[in-house]
Coordinates of N, CA and C in Angstrom, one line a residue:
M47 N 158.6 83.6 48.4 CA 157.7 82.6 49.4 C 156.3 83.9 48.5
L48 N 156.4 84.9 48.9 CA 155.5 86.3 48.8 C 154.9 85.8 47.3
E49 N 155.9 85.6 46.5 CA 155.8 85.3 44.9 C 154.7 84.4 44.7
Q50 N 155.4 83.3 45.2 CA 154.6 82.1 44.9 C 153.4 81.8 45.8
S51 N 153.1 83.0 46.5 CA 151.6 83.0 47.5 C 150.8 83.6 46.3
G52 N 151.5 84.5 45.0 CA 150.5 85.4 44.3 C 150.6 87.0 44.3
F53 N 151.4 87.1 45.2 CA 152.3 88.7 45.5 C 152.9 89.3 44.7
I54 N 152.2 90.3 44.0 CA 153.4 90.8 43.2 C 153.7 92.7 43.7
D55 N 154.3 93.4 43.2 CA 155.2 94.3 43.4 C 155.8 95.2 44.9
I56 N 156.5 93.7 45.5 CA 156.9 93.7 46.6 C 158.0 94.5 47.1
V57 N 157.6 95.0 48.4 CA 159.0 95.9 48.7 C 159.2 95.7 50.2
I58 N 160.2 95.5 50.2 CA 160.7 95.1 51.8 C 161.2 96.4 52.5
G59 N 160.7 96.8 54.0 CA 161.4 97.8 54.3 C 162.3 97.4 55.1
P60 N 163.1 98.2 56.1 CA 164.4 98.1 56.6 C 163.9 97.2 58.2
P61 N 164.8 97.0 58.7 CA 164.6 95.8 59.7 C 164.2 96.7 61.1
C62 N 163.2 96.2 62.0 CA 162.6 96.8 62.9 C 163.0 96.0 64.3
D63 N 163.4 96.7 65.3 CA 163.3 95.8 66.5 C 162.2 95.6 67.4
T64 N 161.8 94.1 67.1 CA 160.2 93.8 67.4 C 160.3 93.2 68.4
F65 N 161.3 93.2 69.5 CA 161.4 92.4 70.5 C 161.8 93.3 71.5
A66 N 162.2 94.7 71.6 CA 162.4 95.6 72.7 C 161.3 95.5 73.8
G67 N 161.6 95.2 75.0 CA 160.6 95.4 76.0 C 160.3 94.2 76.2
A68 N 160.4 92.9 75.3 CA 159.8 91.7 75.5 C 160.8 90.7 76.6
S69 N 160.1 89.7 76.9 CA 160.9 88.4 77.6 C 161.9 88.2 77.1
G70 N 161.7 88.2 75.7 CA 162.9 87.3 74.7 C 163.9 88.2 74.2
E71 N 164.1 89.7 74.8 CA 164.8 90.9 73.9 C 166.1 90.1 73.8
A72 N 166.5 89.6 75.1 CA 168.4 89.5 75.1 C 168.1 88.2 74.4
K73 N 167.7 87.1 74.1 CA 167.8 85.8 73.2 C 167.7 86.7 71.6
A74 N 166.5 87.5 71.4 CA 166.7 87.9 70.1 C 167.8 88.8 69.6
R75 N 168.2 89.6 70.5 CA 169.8 90.5 70.3 C 170.9 89.5 70.0
T76 N 170.9 88.4 70.8 CA 172.5 87.2 70.6 C 172.2 86.9 69.0
F77 N 170.8 86.5 68.8 CA 170.5 85.8 67.3 C 170.4 87.1 66.2
D78 N 170.4 87.9 66.2 CA 169.9 89.4 65.6 C 168.7 89.1 64.9
V79 N 167.4 89.2 65.5 CA 166.7 89.0 65.1 C 165.8 90.2 65.0
F80 N 165.0 90.5 64.0 CA 164.4 91.9 63.5 C 163.3 91.1 62.9
G81 N 161.9 92.1 62.6 CA 161.4 92.0 62.2 C 161.3 93.3 60.9
Y82 N 160.5 92.7 59.6 CA 160.7 93.7 58.3 C 159.1 93.7 58.1
P83 N 158.8 94.9 57.8 CA 157.5 95.1 57.3 C 157.6 95.1 55.7
F84 N 156.5 94.8 55.0 CA 156.6 94.7 54.0 C 155.4 95.5 53.0
L85 N 155.6 95.4 52.0 CA 154.3 96.1 50.9 C 153.9 95.6 49.9
A86 N 153.0 94.5 49.8 CA 152.7 93.8 48.5 C 151.2 94.1 48.0
R87 N 151.3 93.9 46.6 CA 149.6 93.5 45.5 C 149.6 92.1 45.6
L88 N 148.1 91.8 45.9 CA 147.7 90.4 45.7 C 147.3 90.4 43.7
S89 N 147.8 89.8 42.9 CA 147.8 89.5 41.6 C 146.6 89.1 41.2
R90 N 145.7 89.5 40.5 CA 144.4 89.2 40.5 C 144.3 88.7 39.1

């Protein structure tokens, strides 16, 4: 999806627990939901 949007040099980082302490934390853990940081450049 990022490449189709014009981004290049895409780097995806390790999974992050973005739901720690949130009200939906238990459901996120049940379904192994994580956030992933990414870095990319927009092709011009």
